[in-house]
Amino acid sequence: MRKKTKGRIAFQIINYSILALLAALCLFPILNILAMSFSSATAVSAGKVSVFPVEFTASAYSYVMGKKEFWTSLIKSLERVLIGVPLSMVITIMTAYPLSKDNSQLRARSVYAWVFFFTMLFSGGLIPGYLLIQNLHMMDTIWALILPTTISVYNIVLMLNFFRNIPKELEEAALIDGANQFQTCFLIYVPCAKPSIATLTLFSFVTQWNSYFDGLIFSNFPSSYPLASYLYTVVVKRDLSTLSLDDFKLLTMVDDR
Amino acid sequence: MPKKTKQKSKYTLSHFKRELPLHLMLLPGLAIILIFSYVPMAGLIIAFQDFIPSKGMFGDQEWVGLKNFEYVFHLPGFGQAMKNTVIIAFWKIILGLVVPVIFALLLNEVRFIKFKKTVQTIVYLPYFLSWVVLGGIFLDILSPSTGIINQIITALGGKEIFFLGDNEYFRETLIVTDVWKNFGYGAIVYLAAILGIDTDLYEAAKIDGANRWRQTWHVTLPGMRMIIVLMMVLSLGNVLNAGFDQVFNFYCIYLGILFSGV
């Protein structure tokens, strides 16, 4: 059986310490900022906060909660996620299913696959993308945010690989029982791929929730910003034109830098 | 289902009928990708035009050849920007490949499942945060006066560093934070690849007298080769992008503070 040599034990100890250190490195900044958010401004600027809050206060949170823009942008973000994620998942599944077939079942498969893969390497970039949204009259609508990000080719590739791992016999049995391709896809394949669909839903949620840049450029008015874009304006323009004098005073209470 | 024949038969009506549902299923995805990816790509012709927006995207614009490119290449900051982009992208690609691979290999050696799961979850965490949020976080953490990192540096007797403002350190800060954010996510792909390696190969290596190092070198790494190459190719698409999101946030935050005079 496996014998534990001295070198092996030493390696294990070092290995565990390195991994624990890495985990701490990833967790620490997040804990630090969380502690700061619950600490008073004086404690933060004195640099006394590490992982636990000092002079506990929730004034930062009540400041944010009191802002009307926060709530409108939160609703915008929720709307985006609630429409965008299901739409994106349905289209991803419907695209990945035919692409997971052999060339013998779908002759044009490679052509389709290249059409999708090509967009992974090349894109039109910022200005043509902006002009397109403008020409489609989608500025300031939720669709400007949802539709361009509906398809992630990366997710499609993952999905079709999951579909390929499902035994072919299931599909053949379904077809013999008289199911058409749509039924095979949504009644046989989708239930079989539930775990991977859950993973991809999470990815898609994170993308939709976190993207801020499209919100910034596809909106003419700050009122149509999703949460991430609003957050960007808050973080970047801490005390520029968007803030009134009262706001500024409030802000110094929260953070006196 | 009709039995498949190996020989290439002609594309007939029956083929078309059988494949039609599959084509239909591809239609929505294809429509979206054509409109939102290929139309902007065609829109890149404006790079060769004296573009006047009021005439429309595919309107009657004046062609000027490579004049616009000439203009960009002669801008005073272009050389420096290009150099920065290449350096940042190069290190991001290299470290973004090496760190997750090593991390996955180390994690794979852990036998204590609970520890493994915990580490994996924690390390995965930063991936879910947007650069906007992380921009705010790093601004506080790397702040020269109140930031925890600089407090540690001064406590150890060093001089505080303005990571986000000093142009000596800005590139390094970008690279390190980018690797920090993404290595947990990358490691998941590599861990999956390691799990996919046939265990018989390890048995065979052991019988041939290979120790753990040699097993890793001769079995695990070659087993991951395909996925490493794939991830490398995919990351090459980002060379000239060099993480726009991240730079945009880190840089603008710094400028915002500068201009507000705080």
PDB file of N, CA and C in Angstrom, chain B residues 9-42:
ATOM      1  N   SER B   9     -23.749  10.205 -49.727  1.00  0.00           N
ATOM      2  CA  SER B   9     -24.882  10.231 -50.629  1.00  0.00           C
ATOM      3  C   SER B   9     -25.216  11.677 -50.935  1.00  0.00           C
ATOM      4  N   LYS B  10     -25.969  11.870 -51.977  1.00  0.00           N
ATOM      5  CA  LYS B  10     -26.303  13.247 -52.356  1.00  0.00           C
ATOM      6  C   LYS B  10     -27.288  13.838 -51.360  1.00  0.00           C
ATOM      7  N   TYR B  11     -27.234  15.135 -51.276  1.00  0.00           N
ATOM      8  CA  TYR B  11     -28.121  15.831 -50.351  1.00  0.00           C
ATOM      9  C   TYR B  11     -29.505  15.877 -50.976  1.00  0.00           C
ATOM     10  N   THR B  12     -30.429  15.087 -50.453  1.00  0.00           N
ATOM     11  CA  THR B  12     -31.743  14.970 -51.070  1.00  0.00           C
ATOM     12  C   THR B  12     -32.794  15.667 -50.232  1.00  0.00           C
ATOM     13  N   LEU B  13     -34.012  15.634 -50.766  1.00  0.00           N
ATOM     14  CA  LEU B  13     -35.126  16.267 -50.082  1.00  0.00           C
ATOM     15  C   LEU B  13     -35.378  15.607 -48.725  1.00  0.00           C
ATOM     16  N   SER B  14     -35.192  14.289 -48.672  1.00  0.00           N
ATOM     17  CA  SER B  14     -35.458  13.588 -47.401  1.00  0.00           C
ATOM     18  C   SER B  14     -34.447  14.005 -46.346  1.00  0.00           C
ATOM     19  N   HIS B  15     -33.192  14.214 -46.781  1.00  0.00           N
ATOM     20  CA  HIS B  15     -32.198  14.741 -45.846  1.00  0.00           C
ATOM     21  C   HIS B  15     -32.654  16.069 -45.280  1.00  0.00           C
ATOM     22  N   PHE B  16     -33.076  16.930 -46.210  1.00  0.00           N
ATOM     23  CA  PHE B  16     -33.471  18.269 -45.826  1.00  0.00           C
ATOM     24  C   PHE B  16     -34.619  18.221 -44.830  1.00  0.00           C
ATOM     25  N   LYS B  17     -35.587  17.333 -45.116  1.00  0.00           N
ATOM     26  CA  LYS B  17     -36.745  17.231 -44.223  1.00  0.00           C
ATOM     27  C   LYS B  17     -36.316  16.777 -42.834  1.00  0.00           C
ATOM     28  N   ARG B  18     -35.369  15.828 -42.815  1.00  0.00           N
ATOM     29  CA  ARG B  18     -34.960  15.297 -41.521  1.00  0.00           C
ATOM     30  C   ARG B  18     -34.173  16.335 -40.724  1.00  0.00           C
ATOM     31  N   GLU B  19     -33.403  17.126 -41.448  1.00  0.00           N
ATOM     32  CA  GLU B  19     -32.542  18.091 -40.755  1.00  0.00           C
ATOM     33  C   GLU B  19     -33.236  19.414 -40.473  1.00  0.00           C
ATOM     34  N   LEU B  20     -34.386  19.619 -41.115  1.00  0.00           N
ATOM     35  CA  LEU B  20     -35.052  20.914 -40.990  1.00  0.00           C
ATOM     36  C   LEU B  20     -35.253  21.372 -39.539  1.00  0.00           C
ATOM     37  N   PRO B  21     -35.746  20.502 -38.636  1.00  0.00           N
ATOM     38  CA  PRO B  21     -35.933  20.974 -37.249  1.00  0.00           C
ATOM     39  C   PRO B  21     -34.641  21.484 -36.633  1.00  0.00           C
ATOM     40  N   LEU B  22     -33.517  20.818 -36.952  1.00  0.00           N
ATOM     41  CA  LEU B  22     -32.239  21.259 -36.385  1.00  0.00           C
ATOM     42  C   LEU B  22     -31.868  22.642 -36.904  1.00  0.00           C
ATOM     43  N   HIS B  23     -32.095  22.859 -38.211  1.00  0.00           N
ATOM     44  CA  HIS B  23     -31.816  24.191 -38.772  1.00  0.00           C
ATOM     45  C   HIS B  23     -32.687  25.241 -38.100  1.00  0.00           C
ATOM     46  N   LEU B  24     -33.966  24.888 -37.884  1.00  0.00           N
ATOM     47  CA  LEU B  24     -34.883  25.834 -37.265  1.00  0.00           C
ATOM     48  C   LEU B  24     -34.430  26.197 -35.860  1.00  0.00           C
ATOM     49  N   MET B  25     -33.911  25.181 -35.138  1.00  0.00           N
ATOM     50  CA  MET B  25     -33.471  25.448 -33.775  1.00  0.00           C
ATOM     51  C   MET B  25     -32.288  26.404 -33.742  1.00  0.00           C
ATOM     52  N   LEU B  26     -31.457  26.341 -34.783  1.00  0.00           N
ATOM     53  CA  LEU B  26     -30.281  27.212 -34.820  1.00  0.00           C
ATOM     54  C   LEU B  26     -30.642  28.638 -35.181  1.00  0.00           C
ATOM     55  N   LEU B  27     -31.844  28.810 -35.732  1.00  0.00           N
ATOM     56  CA  LEU B  27     -32.219  30.106 -36.294  1.00  0.00           C
ATOM     57  C   LEU B  27     -32.146  31.282 -35.317  1.00  0.00           C
ATOM     58  N   PRO B  28     -32.765  31.183 -34.120  1.00  0.00           N
ATOM     59  CA  PRO B  28     -32.713  32.355 -33.221  1.00  0.00           C
ATOM     60  C   PRO B  28     -31.291  32.745 -32.847  1.00  0.00           C
ATOM     61  N   GLY B  29     -30.469  31.736 -32.513  1.00  0.00           N
ATOM     62  CA  GLY B  29     -29.086  32.009 -32.136  1.00  0.00           C
ATOM     63  C   GLY B  29     -28.337  32.644 -33.283  1.00  0.00           C
ATOM     64  N   LEU B  30     -28.558  32.107 -34.475  1.00  0.00           N
ATOM     65  CA  LEU B  30     -27.888  32.608 -35.660  1.00  0.00           C
ATOM     66  C   LEU B  30     -28.289  34.047 -35.937  1.00  0.00           C
ATOM     67  N   ALA B  31     -29.582  34.322 -35.770  1.00  0.00           N
ATOM     68  CA  ALA B  31     -30.079  35.681 -36.030  1.00  0.00           C
ATOM     69  C   ALA B  31     -29.388  36.654 -35.090  1.00  0.00           C
ATOM     70  N   ILE B  32     -29.315  36.296 -33.813  1.00  0.00           N
ATOM     71  CA  ILE B  32     -28.702  37.209 -32.841  1.00  0.00           C
ATOM     72  C   ILE B  32     -27.235  37.440 -33.145  1.00  0.00           C
ATOM     73  N   ILE B  33     -26.540  36.349 -33.478  1.00  0.00           N
ATOM     74  CA  ILE B  33     -25.112  36.504 -33.707  1.00  0.00           C
ATOM     75  C   ILE B  33     -24.842  37.281 -34.990  1.00  0.00           C
ATOM     76  N   LEU B  34     -25.725  37.107 -36.011  1.00  0.00           N
ATOM     77  CA  LEU B  34     -25.541  37.857 -37.252  1.00  0.00           C
ATOM     78  C   LEU B  34     -25.744  39.343 -36.994  1.00  0.00           C
ATOM     79  N   ILE B  35     -26.808  39.666 -36.243  1.00  0.00           N
ATOM     80  CA  ILE B  35     -27.112  41.077 -36.026  1.00  0.00           C
ATOM     81  C   ILE B  35     -26.092  41.721 -35.102  1.00  0.00           C
ATOM     82  N   PHE B  36     -25.796  41.068 -33.984  1.00  0.00           N
ATOM     83  CA  PHE B  36     -25.011  41.751 -32.959  1.00  0.00           C
ATOM     84  C   PHE B  36     -23.517  41.465 -33.014  1.00  0.00           C
ATOM     85  N   SER B  37     -23.080  40.510 -33.850  1.00  0.00           N
ATOM     86  CA  SER B  37     -21.644  40.304 -33.982  1.00  0.00           C
ATOM     87  C   SER B  37     -21.154  40.597 -35.394  1.00  0.00           C
ATOM     88  N   TYR B  38     -21.893  40.116 -36.409  1.00  0.00           N
ATOM     89  CA  TYR B  38     -21.369  40.253 -37.766  1.00  0.00           C
ATOM     90  C   TYR B  38     -21.665  41.610 -38.372  1.00  0.00           C
ATOM     91  N   VAL B  39     -22.816  42.195 -38.030  1.00  0.00           N
ATOM     92  CA  VAL B  39     -23.098  43.531 -38.562  1.00  0.00           C
ATOM     93  C   VAL B  39     -22.072  44.543 -38.030  1.00  0.00           C
ATOM     94  N   PRO B  40     -21.759  44.540 -36.700  1.00  0.00           N
ATOM     95  CA  PRO B  40     -20.684  45.440 -36.241  1.00  0.00           C
ATOM     96  C   PRO B  40     -19.352  45.152 -36.903  1.00  0.00           C
ATOM     97  N   MET B  41     -19.071  43.869 -37.199  1.00  0.00           N
ATOM     98  CA  MET B  41     -17.805  43.547 -37.856  1.00  0.00           C
ATOM     99  C   MET B  41     -17.758  44.186 -39.232  1.00  0.00           C
ATOM    100  N   ALA B  42     -18.885  44.113 -39.947  1.00  0.00           N
ATOM    101  CA  ALA B  42     -18.954  44.770 -41.254  1.00  0.00           C
ATOM    102  C   ALA B  42     -18.820  46.276 -41.064  1.00  0.00           C
TER     103      ALA B  42
END
